[in-house]
Amino acid sequence: MQLVVARIGRAHGIKGEVTVEVRTDEPELRLAPGAVLATEPATAGPLTIETGRVHSGRLLLRFEGVRDRTAAEALRNTLLIAEVDPAELPEDPEEFYDHQLMDLDVVLADGTEIGRITEITHLPSQDLFIVERPDGSEVMIPFVEEIVTEIDLAEQRAVITPPPGLIDESQAVIASSRDEEGDEDEAPESGKDA
């Protein structure tokens, strides 16, 4: 099975190094020197990692055969793809590969069906489950411990305890600093005499 482990960013320096946006929790394993990675587009690869280092908090990689800035820049936005055994699991039992979470049923703690996971979006601050509801609509569920309370791979389900308004907008609680001030402090609408 193939997993996207990084996206190549801009060239760094003049000797063929590139920045990478890491998309794996195991960069030391997946992006180590000697690793051979498939690419998307396929015409850019396969690429073999020659060296890797961290500079100013960013991972820099150099690939065999890529010796100058022009060649490095030509790889920009290329996805790096690792071949992974589908039976392989992350070391931490609280971590999951995307393929393990895809198509899980999403239910409330009382068993109420919400939908199934059709996509996982990785954002800088958190990951999101894109859940397709039975009526065909979609809802985004933040993959955080406070909301996703259990992942049960044996039962193929994710149990959630959503805050009001996450699943049903009619239950949303609107918090505003104006509510605390009271109605008497509200300014008149513009364009009307007070």
Coordinates of N, CA, C and O in Angstrom, one line a residue:
M1 N 0.8 -1.2 0.0 CA 0.0 0.0 0.0 C 0.9 1.2 0.0 O 1.9 1.2 0.6
Q2 N 0.4 2.3 -0.7 CA 1.2 3.5 -0.8 C 0.6 4.6 0.1 O -0.6 4.8 0.1
L3 N 1.5 5.3 0.8 CA 1.2 6.4 1.6 C 2.0 7.7 1.3 O 3.2 7.6 1.1
V4 N 1.3 8.8 1.2 CA 2.0 10.1 0.9 C 2.7 10.4 2.2 O 2.1 10.5 3.3
V5 N 4.0 10.6 2.2 CA 4.8 10.9 3.4 C 5.3 12.4 3.4 O 5.7 12.8 4.5
A6 N 5.3 13.0 2.2 CA 5.8 14.4 2.2 C 5.5 15.1 0.9 O 5.2 14.4 -0.1
R7 N 5.6 16.4 0.9 CA 5.4 17.2 -0.4 C 6.7 18.0 -0.5 O 7.1 18.7 0.5
I8 N 7.3 18.0 -1.6 CA 8.5 18.8 -1.8 C 8.1 20.3 -2.0 O 7.2 20.6 -2.7
G9 N 8.9 21.1 -1.2 CA 8.7 22.6 -1.3 C 9.7 23.2 -2.2 O 10.2 22.6 -3.2
R10 N 10.2 24.4 -1.8 CA 11.1 25.1 -2.7 C 12.5 24.6 -2.5 O 12.9 24.0 -1.5
A11 N 13.4 25.0 -3.5 CA 14.8 24.7 -3.4 C 15.4 25.5 -2.3 O 15.0 26.6 -1.9
H12 N 16.5 24.9 -1.7 CA 17.2 25.5 -0.6 C 18.7 25.5 -1.0 O 19.3 24.5 -1.1
G13 N 19.2 26.7 -1.2 CA 20.6 26.8 -1.5 C 20.8 26.5 -3.0 O 19.9 26.4 -3.8
I14 N 22.1 26.2 -3.3 CA 22.5 25.9 -4.7 C 22.9 24.5 -5.0 O 23.3 24.2 -6.1
K15 N 22.9 23.6 -4.0 CA 23.5 22.3 -4.2 C 22.4 21.2 -4.3 O 22.7 20.0 -4.0
G16 N 21.2 21.6 -4.6 CA 20.1 20.5 -4.8 C 19.3 20.2 -3.7 O 18.4 19.3 -3.8
E17 N 19.4 20.8 -2.5 CA 18.5 20.5 -1.4 C 17.1 21.2 -1.6 O 17.0 22.2 -2.3
V18 N 16.1 20.5 -1.0 CA 14.8 21.0 -1.0 C 14.2 21.0 0.3 O 14.5 20.2 1.2
T19 N 13.2 21.9 0.6 CA 12.4 21.8 1.8 C 11.3 20.8 1.6 O 10.9 20.6 0.4
V20 N 10.8 20.2 2.6 CA 9.7 19.3 2.5 C 8.7 19.6 3.6 O 9.0 19.9 4.7
E21 N 7.4 19.4 3.2 CA 6.3 19.5 4.1 C 6.0 18.0 4.5 O 5.6 17.2 3.7
V22 N 6.4 17.7 5.7 CA 6.3 16.3 6.2 C 4.8 15.9 6.4 O 4.1 16.7 7.0
R23 N 4.4 14.8 5.9 CA 3.0 14.3 6.1 C 3.0 12.9 6.7 O 2.1 12.1 6.5
T24 N 4.0 12.6 7.6 CA 4.0 11.4 8.3 C 4.5 11.6 9.7 O 5.2 12.6 10.0
D25 N 4.0 10.8 10.6 CA 4.4 10.9 12.0 C 5.8 10.2 12.3 O 6.3 10.3 13.4
E26 N 6.3 9.6 11.2 CA 7.5 8.8 11.3 C 8.6 9.3 10.3 O 9.0 8.4 9.5
P27 N 8.9 10.6 10.3 CA 9.8 11.0 9.2 C 11.2 10.3 9.3 O 11.9 10.1 8.3
E28 N 11.6 10.0 10.6 CA 12.9 9.4 10.7 C 13.0 8.0 10.1 O 14.0 7.5 9.7
L29 N 11.8 7.4 9.9 CA 11.8 6.1 9.2 C 11.5 6.2 7.8 O 12.2 5.6 6.9
R30 N 10.5 7.0 7.4 CA 10.1 7.1 6.0 C 11.0 8.0 5.1 O 11.0 7.8 3.9
L31 N 11.6 9.0 5.8 CA 12.4 10.0 5.0 C 13.9 9.9 5.3 O 14.6 10.9 5.3
A32 N 14.4 8.7 5.6 CA 15.8 8.5 6.0 C 16.7 8.3 4.8 O 16.2 7.9 3.7
P33 N 17.9 8.7 4.9 CA 18.8 8.5 3.7 C 18.8 7.0 3.3 O 18.7 6.1 4.1
G34 N 18.7 6.9 2.0 CA 18.6 5.5 1.4 C 17.2 5.1 1.0 O 17.0 4.2 0.2
A35 N 16.2 5.8 1.6 CA 14.8 5.5 1.3 C 14.5 5.8 -0.2 O 14.9 6.8 -0.7
V36 N 13.9 4.9 -0.9 CA 13.5 5.1 -2.3 C 12.0 5.3 -2.3 O 11.2 4.5 -1.8
L37 N 11.6 6.5 -2.8 CA 10.2 6.9 -2.8 C 9.6 7.1 -4.2 O 10.3 7.6 -5.1
A38 N 8.4 6.6 -4.3 CA 7.6 6.9 -5.6 C 7.2 8.3 -5.5 O 7.3 9.0 -4.5
T39 N 6.8 8.9 -6.6 CA 6.4 10.3 -6.7 C 5.0 10.4 -7.4 O 4.6 9.6 -8.2
E40 N 4.4 11.6 -7.2 CA 3.2 12.0 -7.9 C 3.5 13.4 -8.3 O 3.6 14.3 -7.4
P41 N 3.8 13.7 -9.6 CA 3.6 12.9 -10.7 C 4.7 11.8 -10.8 O 5.8 12.0 -10.4
A42 N 4.4 10.7 -11.3 CA 5.3 9.5 -11.4 C 6.5 9.8 -12.3 O 7.6 9.2 -12.0
T43 N 6.4 10.8 -13.2 CA 7.5 11.1 -14.1 C 8.7 11.7 -13.3 O 9.8 11.8 -13.8
A44 N 8.5 12.2 -12.1 CA 9.5 12.9 -11.3 C 10.4 11.8 -10.6 O 11.4 12.2 -10.0
G45 N 9.9 10.6 -10.5 CA 10.7 9.6 -9.7 C 10.9 8.3 -10.4 O 10.7 8.2 -11.6
P46 N 11.2 7.3 -9.6 CA 11.4 7.3 -8.1 C 12.6 8.2 -7.7 O 13.5 8.4 -8.5
L47 N 12.6 8.6 -6.4 CA 13.7 9.4 -5.9 C 14.3 8.7 -4.7 O 13.5 8.1 -3.8
T48 N 15.6 8.7 -4.6 CA 16.3 8.1 -3.5 C 16.9 9.2 -2.7 O 17.6 10.1 -3.2
I49 N 16.6 9.2 -1.4 CA 17.1 10.2 -0.5 C 18.6 10.0 -0.2 O 19.0 8.9 0.2
E50 N 19.4 11.0 -0.5 CA 20.8 10.9 -0.3 C 21.2 11.5 1.1 O 21.9 10.8 1.9
T51 N 20.6 12.6 1.5 CA 20.9 13.2 2.8 C 19.6 13.9 3.3 O 18.8 14.3 2.5
G52 N 19.6 14.1 4.6 CA 18.5 14.8 5.2 C 19.0 15.5 6.5 O 19.9 15.0 7.2
R53 N 18.5 16.7 6.7 CA 18.9 17.5 7.9 C 17.8 18.5 8.2 O 17.0 18.8 7.4
V54 N 17.8 19.0 9.5 CA 16.9 20.0 9.9 C 17.6 21.3 9.9 O 18.7 21.4 10.5
H55 N 17.0 22.3 9.3 CA 17.5 23.7 9.3 C 16.4 24.7 9.6 O 15.4 24.7 8.9
S56 N 16.6 25.4 10.7 CA 15.6 26.4 11.1 C 14.2 25.8 11.3 O 13.2 26.4 10.9
G57 N 14.2 24.6 11.8 CA 12.9 23.9 12.0 C 12.3 23.2 10.8 O 11.2 22.7 10.9
R58 N 12.9 23.2 9.7 CA 12.4 22.6 8.5 C 13.3 21.5 8.0 O 14.5 21.6 8.1
L59 N 12.7 20.4 7.6 CA 13.5 19.3 7.1 C 13.9 19.6 5.6 O 13.1 20.0 4.8
L60 N 15.2 19.4 5.4 CA 15.8 19.6 4.1 C 16.3 18.2 3.6 O 16.9 17.5 4.3
L61 N 16.0 17.9 2.4 CA 16.4 16.6 1.8 C 17.2 16.9 0.5 O 16.9 17.9 -0.2
R62 N 18.1 16.0 0.2 CA 18.8 16.0 -1.1 C 18.6 14.6 -1.7 O 18.8 13.6 -1.0
F63 N 18.3 14.6 -3.0 CA 18.1 13.3 -3.6 C 19.2 13.0 -4.6 O 19.9 13.9 -5.1
E64 N 19.5 11.7 -4.7 CA 20.5 11.2 -5.6 C 20.2 11.8 -7.0 O 19.1 11.7 -7.5
G65 N 21.3 12.3 -7.7 CA 21.1 12.8 -9.0 C 20.6 14.3 -9.1 O 20.6 14.8 -10.2
V66 N 20.2 14.8 -8.0 CA 19.8 16.2 -8.0 C 20.9 17.1 -7.4 O 21.1 17.0 -6.2
R67 N 21.6 17.8 -8.3 CA 22.9 18.4 -7.8 C 22.8 20.0 -7.8 O 23.8 20.6 -7.4
D68 N 21.8 20.6 -8.4 CA 21.8 22.0 -8.4 C 20.4 22.6 -8.1 O 19.4 21.8 -8.0
R69 N 20.3 23.9 -8.0 CA 19.1 24.5 -7.6 C 18.0 24.4 -8.7 O 16.8 24.2 -8.4
T70 N 18.4 24.4 -9.9 CA 17.4 24.2 -11.0 C 16.7 22.9 -11.0 O 15.5 22.8 -11.1
A71 N 17.5 21.8 -10.8 CA 17.0 20.5 -10.7 C 16.1 20.3 -9.5 O 15.0 19.7 -9.5
A72 N 16.5 21.0 -8.3 CA 15.7 20.9 -7.1 C 14.4 21.6 -7.3 O 13.3 21.2 -6.9
E73 N 14.4 22.8 -7.9 CA 13.2 23.6 -8.1 C 12.2 22.9 -9.0 O 11.0 23.0 -8.9
A74 N 12.7 22.1 -10.0 CA 11.9 21.3 -10.9 C 11.0 20.3 -10.1 O 10.0 19.8 -10.6
L75 N 11.4 19.9 -8.9 CA 10.7 18.9 -8.1 C 9.6 19.5 -7.2 O 8.9 18.8 -6.6
R76 N 9.5 20.9 -7.2 CA 8.6 21.6 -6.3 C 7.2 21.0 -6.5 O 6.7 20.8 -7.6
N77 N 6.5 20.8 -5.4 CA 5.1 20.3 -5.3 C 4.9 18.9 -5.6 O 3.8 18.4 -5.7
T78 N 6.0 18.1 -5.8 CA 6.0 16.7 -6.0 C 5.7 16.0 -4.7 O 6.2 16.3 -3.7
L79 N 4.7 15.0 -4.7 CA 4.4 14.3 -3.6 C 5.4 13.1 -3.5 O 5.7 12.4 -4.5
L80 N 5.9 12.8 -2.3 CA 6.7 11.6 -2.0 C 5.9 10.5 -1.4 O 5.2 10.8 -0.4
I81 N 6.0 9.3 -2.0 CA 5.1 8.2 -1.6 C 5.9 7.0 -1.2 O 6.8 6.6 -1.9
A82 N 5.6 6.5 0.0 CA 6.3 5.3 0.5 C 5.4 4.1 0.4 O 4.2 4.2 0.5
E83 N 6.1 3.0 0.1 CA 5.4 1.7 0.1 C 5.3 1.2 1.5 O 6.4 1.0 2.2
V84 N 4.2 0.9 2.0 CA 4.0 0.4 3.4 C 3.2 -0.9 3.5 O 2.2 -1.0 2.7
D85 N 3.6 -1.8 4.3 CA 2.9 -3.0 4.5 C 1.5 -2.7 5.1 O 1.5 -2.1 6.2
P86 N 0.4 -3.1 4.5 CA -0.9 -2.8 5.1 C -1.1 -3.3 6.5 O -1.9 -2.7 7.3
A87 N -0.4 -4.3 6.9 CA -0.5 -4.9 8.3 C 0.3 -4.1 9.3 O 0.1 -4.3 10.5
E88 N 1.2 -3.2 8.8 CA 2.1 -2.5 9.7 C 1.3 -1.4 10.4 O 0.4 -0.8 9.9
L89 N 1.5 -1.3 11.7 CA 0.8 -0.4 12.6 C 1.8 0.6 13.2 O 3.0 0.2 13.4
P90 N 1.4 1.8 13.5 CA 2.3 2.8 14.2 C 2.7 2.2 15.5 O 2.0 1.4 16.2
E91 N 3.9 2.6 16.0 CA 4.4 2.1 17.3 C 3.5 2.6 18.5 O 3.2 1.8 19.4
D92 N 3.0 3.8 18.4 CA 2.1 4.3 19.5 C 0.7 3.8 19.2 O 0.1 4.1 18.2
P93 N 0.1 3.2 20.2 CA -1.3 2.7 20.0 C -2.3 3.7 19.9 O -3.5 3.5 19.4
E94 N -2.0 5.0 20.2 CA -2.9 6.1 20.0 C -2.8 6.8 18.7 O -3.4 7.8 18.4
E95 N -1.9 6.3 17.8 CA -1.7 6.8 16.4 C -2.3 5.8 15.4 O -2.3 4.6 15.6
F96 N -2.7 6.4 14.3 CA -3.3 5.6 13.2 C -2.9 6.1 11.9 O -2.6 7.3 11.7
Y97 N -2.8 5.2 10.9 CA -2.5 5.5 9.5 C -3.9 5.9 8.9 O -4.9 5.4 9.3
D98 N -3.9 6.8 7.9 CA -5.1 7.2 7.3 C -5.9 6.0 6.8 O -7.1 6.0 7.0
H99 N -5.2 5.1 6.2 CA -6.0 3.9 5.6 C -6.7 3.1 6.7 O -7.7 2.5 6.4
Q100 N -6.3 3.2 7.9 CA -7.0 2.5 9.0 C -8.3 3.2 9.4 O -9.2 2.6 9.8
L101 N -8.3 4.5 9.2 CA -9.5 5.3 9.6 C -10.5 5.5 8.5 O -11.7 5.8 8.8
M102 N -10.1 5.3 7.2 CA -11.0 5.5 6.1 C -12.2 4.5 6.2 O -12.0 3.4 6.6
D103 N -13.4 5.0 6.0 CA -14.6 4.2 5.9 C -15.1 3.7 7.3 O -16.0 2.9 7.4
L104 N -14.5 4.2 8.4 CA -15.0 3.9 9.7 C -16.3 4.5 9.9 O -16.6 5.6 9.4
D105 N -17.2 3.8 10.6 CA -18.5 4.4 10.9 C -18.3 5.4 12.1 O -17.6 5.1 13.0
V106 N -18.9 6.5 12.0 CA -18.8 7.5 13.1 C -20.2 7.5 13.8 O -21.2 7.7 13.2
V107 N -20.1 7.3 15.2 CA -21.3 7.2 16.0 C -21.1 8.0 17.3 O -20.0 8.3 17.7
L108 N -22.2 8.4 17.9 CA -22.2 9.1 19.2 C -22.0 8.0 20.2 O -22.2 6.8 19.9
A109 N -21.7 8.4 21.4 CA -21.5 7.4 22.5 C -22.7 6.5 22.7 O -22.6 5.4 23.1
D110 N -23.9 7.0 22.4 CA -25.1 6.2 22.6 C -25.4 5.3 21.4 O -26.5 4.6 21.4
G111 N -24.5 5.4 20.4 CA -24.7 4.5 19.2 C -25.4 5.1 18.1 O -25.5 4.5 17.0
T112 N -25.9 6.4 18.2 CA -26.5 7.1 17.1 C -25.5 7.3 16.0 O -24.4 7.8 16.1
E113 N -26.0 6.8 14.8 CA -25.1 6.9 13.6 C -25.0 8.4 13.1 O -26.0 9.0 12.9
I114 N -23.8 8.8 12.8 CA -23.5 10.1 12.2 C -23.2 10.0 10.8 O -23.6 10.7 9.9
G115 N -22.4 9.0 10.4 CA -22.0 8.8 9.0 C -20.7 7.9 9.0 O -20.4 7.2 9.9
R116 N -19.9 8.1 7.9 CA -18.7 7.4 7.7 C -17.6 8.3 7.2 O -17.9 9.3 6.5
I117 N -16.4 8.0 7.6 CA -15.2 8.8 7.2 C -14.9 8.6 5.8 O -14.6 7.4 5.4
T118 N -14.9 9.6 5.0 CA -14.6 9.5 3.6 C -13.3 10.2 3.2 O -12.7 9.9 2.1
E119 N -12.8 11.0 4.1 CA -11.5 11.7 3.8 C -10.9 12.2 5.1 O -11.7 12.5 6.1
I120 N -9.6 12.3 5.1 CA -8.9 12.9 6.3 C -8.1 14.0 5.8 O -7.3 13.9 4.9
T121 N -8.3 15.2 6.4 CA -7.5 16.4 6.0 C -6.6 16.7 7.1 O -6.9 16.8 8.2
H122 N -5.3 16.9 6.7 CA -4.2 17.2 7.6 C -4.0 18.7 7.6 O -3.5 19.2 6.6
L123 N -4.3 19.4 8.7 CA -4.1 20.8 8.8 C -2.9 21.1 9.8 O -2.6 20.2 10.6
P124 N -2.3 22.2 9.8 CA -1.2 22.5 10.7 C -1.5 22.3 12.2 O -0.8 21.8 13.0
S125 N -2.8 22.7 12.5 CA -3.2 22.7 13.9 C -3.8 21.4 14.4 O -3.7 21.0 15.5
Q126 N -4.4 20.7 13.4 CA -5.1 19.4 13.8 C -5.5 18.7 12.5 O -5.5 19.3 11.4
D127 N -6.0 17.5 12.7 CA -6.5 16.7 11.5 C -8.0 16.8 11.6 O -8.6 16.9 12.7
L128 N -8.6 16.7 10.4 CA -10.1 16.7 10.4 C -10.6 15.4 9.7 O -10.0 15.0 8.6
F129 N -11.7 14.8 10.2 CA -12.4 13.8 9.5 C -13.4 14.4 8.7 O -14.2 15.3 9.2
I130 N -13.5 14.1 7.4 CA -14.6 14.5 6.6 C -15.6 13.3 6.6 O -15.3 12.2 6.2
V131 N -16.8 13.6 7.2 CA -17.7 12.5 7.4 C -18.9 12.7 6.5 O -19.6 13.8 6.5
E132 N -19.3 11.7 5.7 CA -20.4 11.7 4.9 C -21.6 11.2 5.7 O -21.6 10.1 6.2
R133 N -22.7 12.0 5.8 CA -23.9 11.7 6.5 C -24.8 10.8 5.7 O -24.6 10.8 4.4
P134 N -25.7 10.1 6.3 CA -26.6 9.3 5.5 C -27.4 10.0 4.4 O -27.7 9.4 3.4
D135 N -27.7 11.3 4.6 CA -28.4 12.1 3.6 C -27.5 12.6 2.5 O -28.0 13.4 1.6
G136 N -26.2 12.3 2.5 CA -25.3 12.7 1.5 C -24.5 14.0 1.9 O -23.6 14.4 1.2
S137 N -24.9 14.7 2.9 CA -24.2 15.9 3.3 C -22.9 15.5 4.0 O -22.7 14.4 4.4
E138 N -22.0 16.5 4.2 CA -20.8 16.2 4.9 C -20.7 17.1 6.1 O -21.2 18.2 6.2
V139 N -19.9 16.6 7.1 CA -19.6 17.3 8.3 C -18.1 17.1 8.6 O -17.6 16.0 8.3
M140 N -17.5 18.1 9.1 CA -16.1 18.0 9.5 C -16.0 17.8 11.0 O -16.5 18.6 11.8
I141 N -15.2 16.8 11.4 CA -15.0 16.5 12.8 C -13.5 16.6 13.1 O -12.7 15.9 12.6
P142 N -13.2 17.5 14.0 CA -11.8 17.6 14.4 C -11.3 16.3 15.1 O -12.0 15.8 16.0
F143 N -10.2 15.8 14.7 CA -9.6 14.6 15.2 C -8.8 14.9 16.4 O -7.6 15.0 16.4
V144 N -9.5 15.3 17.5 CA -8.9 15.7 18.8 C -9.5 14.8 19.9 O -10.7 14.4 19.8
E145 N -8.8 14.5 20.9 CA -9.2 13.6 22.0 C -10.5 14.0 22.7 O -11.3 13.2 23.1
E146 N -10.7 15.3 22.8 CA -11.9 15.8 23.4 C -13.2 15.5 22.7 O -14.3 15.4 23.2
I147 N -13.1 15.3 21.3 CA -14.2 15.0 20.5 C -14.3 13.6 20.0 O -15.3 12.9 20.2
V148 N -13.2 13.0 19.5 CA -13.1 11.6 19.1 C -12.6 10.9 20.3 O -11.4 10.8 20.6
T149 N -13.5 10.2 21.0 CA -13.2 9.6 22.3 C -12.7 8.2 22.2 O -12.0 7.6 23.1
E150 N -13.0 7.5 21.0 CA -12.6 6.1 20.9 C -12.5 5.8 19.4 O -13.3 6.2 18.6
I151 N -11.4 5.1 19.0 CA -11.3 4.5 17.7 C -11.2 3.0 17.9 O -10.3 2.5 18.6
D152 N -12.2 2.3 17.4 CA -12.3 0.8 17.6 C -12.2 0.2 16.2 O -13.1 0.1 15.5
L153 N -10.9 -0.2 15.9 CA -10.7 -0.8 14.6 C -11.4 -2.1 14.4 O -11.8 -2.5 13.3
A154 N -11.5 -2.9 15.5 CA -12.1 -4.2 15.4 C -13.6 -4.1 15.0 O -14.1 -4.8 14.2
E155 N -14.3 -3.1 15.6 CA -15.7 -2.8 15.3 C -15.9 -1.8 14.1 O -17.0 -1.5 13.7
Q156 N -14.7 -1.3 13.6 CA -14.8 -0.4 12.5 C -15.6 0.9 12.8 O -16.5 1.2 12.0
R157 N -15.3 1.5 13.9 CA -16.1 2.7 14.3 C -15.2 3.7 15.0 O -14.3 3.3 15.7
A158 N -15.7 4.9 14.9 CA -15.1 6.0 15.7 C -16.2 6.6 16.5 O -17.3 7.0 16.0
V159 N -16.0 6.7 17.8 CA -17.0 7.2 18.8 C -16.7 8.7 19.1 O -15.5 9.0 19.4
I160 N -17.7 9.5 18.9 CA -17.4 11.0 19.2 C -18.4 11.5 20.2 O -19.5 11.0 20.4
T161 N -18.0 12.6 20.9 CA -18.8 13.4 21.8 C -18.7 14.8 21.3 O -17.9 15.6 21.8
P162 N -19.5 15.2 20.3 CA -19.3 16.5 19.7 C -19.9 17.6 20.6 O -20.9 17.4 21.3
P163 N -19.3 18.8 20.6 CA -19.9 19.9 21.3 C -21.2 20.4 20.6 O -21.4 20.1 19.4
P164 N -22.0 21.1 21.3 CA -23.3 21.5 20.6 C -23.0 22.3 19.4 O -22.1 23.2 19.3
G165 N -23.7 22.0 18.3 CA -23.6 22.7 17.0 C -22.6 22.1 16.0 O -22.7 22.5 14.9
L166 N -21.8 21.2 16.5 CA -20.8 20.6 15.5 C -21.6 19.7 14.5 O -21.3 19.8 13.3
I167 N -22.5 18.9 15.0 CA -23.2 18.0 14.1 C -24.6 18.6 13.7 O -24.9 18.6 12.5
D168 N -25.3 19.3 14.6 CA -26.6 19.9 14.3 C -26.5 21.4 14.6 O -26.4 21.8 15.7
E169 N -26.4 22.2 13.5 CA -26.3 23.6 13.7 C -27.4 24.3 14.5 O -27.2 25.3 15.1
S170 N -28.6 23.6 14.6 CA -29.6 24.2 15.3 C -29.4 24.2 16.8 O -30.0 24.9 17.6
Q171 N -28.4 23.3 17.3 CA -28.0 23.2 18.7 C -26.8 24.1 19.0 O -26.3 24.1 20.1
A172 N -26.4 24.9 18.1 CA -25.2 25.7 18.3 C -25.4 26.8 19.4 O -26.5 27.3 19.5
V173 N -24.4 27.0 20.2 CA -24.5 28.0 21.3 C -23.6 29.1 20.8 O -22.4 29.0 20.5
I174 N -24.3 30.3 20.7 CA -23.5 31.5 20.1 C -23.1 32.3 21.3 O -23.9 32.7 22.1
A175 N -21.8 32.4 21.4 CA -21.1 33.2 22.5 C -20.7 34.5 21.9 O -20.0 34.5 20.9
S176 N -21.0 35.6 22.5 CA -20.6 36.9 22.1 C -20.4 37.8 23.2 O -21.1 37.7 24.2
S177 N -19.4 38.7 23.1 CA -19.2 39.6 24.2 C -20.4 40.6 24.3 O -20.6 41.1 25.4
R178 N -21.1 40.8 23.2 CA -22.3 41.7 23.3 C -23.4 41.1 24.2 O -24.1 41.9 24.9
D179 N -23.5 39.8 24.3 CA -24.5 39.2 25.2 C -24.3 39.5 26.6 O -25.2 39.7 27.4
E180 N -23.0 39.7 27.0 CA -22.7 40.0 28.4 C -23.0 41.5 28.7 O -23.3 41.8 29.8
E181 N -22.9 42.4 27.7 CA -23.1 43.8 27.9 C -24.6 44.1 28.1 O -24.9 45.2 28.7
G182 N -25.4 43.4 27.5 CA -26.9 43.7 27.6 C -27.3 44.5 26.5 O -26.6 45.1 25.8
D183 N -28.6 44.5 26.3 CA -29.2 45.2 25.1 C -29.1 46.7 25.2 O -29.1 47.4 24.2
E184 N -29.1 47.3 26.5 CA -29.1 48.7 26.6 C -27.8 49.4 26.1 O -27.9 50.6 25.8
D185 N -26.7 48.6 26.0 CA -25.5 49.2 25.6 C -25.3 49.2 24.1 O -24.3 49.6 23.5
E186 N -26.3 48.6 23.3 CA -26.1 48.4 21.9 C -26.2 49.7 21.2 O -27.0 50.6 21.5
A187 N -25.3 50.0 20.2 CA -25.3 51.2 19.5 C -26.5 51.2 18.5 O -26.9 50.1 18.0
P188 N -27.1 52.3 18.2 CA -28.1 52.4 17.2 C -27.6 52.0 15.8 O -26.4 52.2 15.6
E189 N -28.5 51.5 15.0 CA -28.1 51.2 13.6 C -27.6 52.4 12.9 O -28.2 53.5 13.1
S190 N -26.6 52.3 12.1 CA -26.1 53.5 11.3 C -27.2 53.9 10.3 O -27.9 53.1 9.8
G191 N -27.2 55.2 10.1 CA -28.2 55.8 9.1 C -29.5 56.1 9.7 O -30.4 56.6 9.0
K192 N -29.7 55.8 11.0 CA -31.0 56.1 11.6 C -30.8 57.1 12.8 O -29.8 57.1 13.4
D193 N -31.8 57.9 13.1 CA -31.7 58.8 14.2 C -31.9 58.0 15.5 O -32.7 57.1 15.6
A194 N -31.1 58.4 16.5 CA -31.2 57.7 17.8 C -32.3 58.3 18.6 O -32.6 59.4 18.6

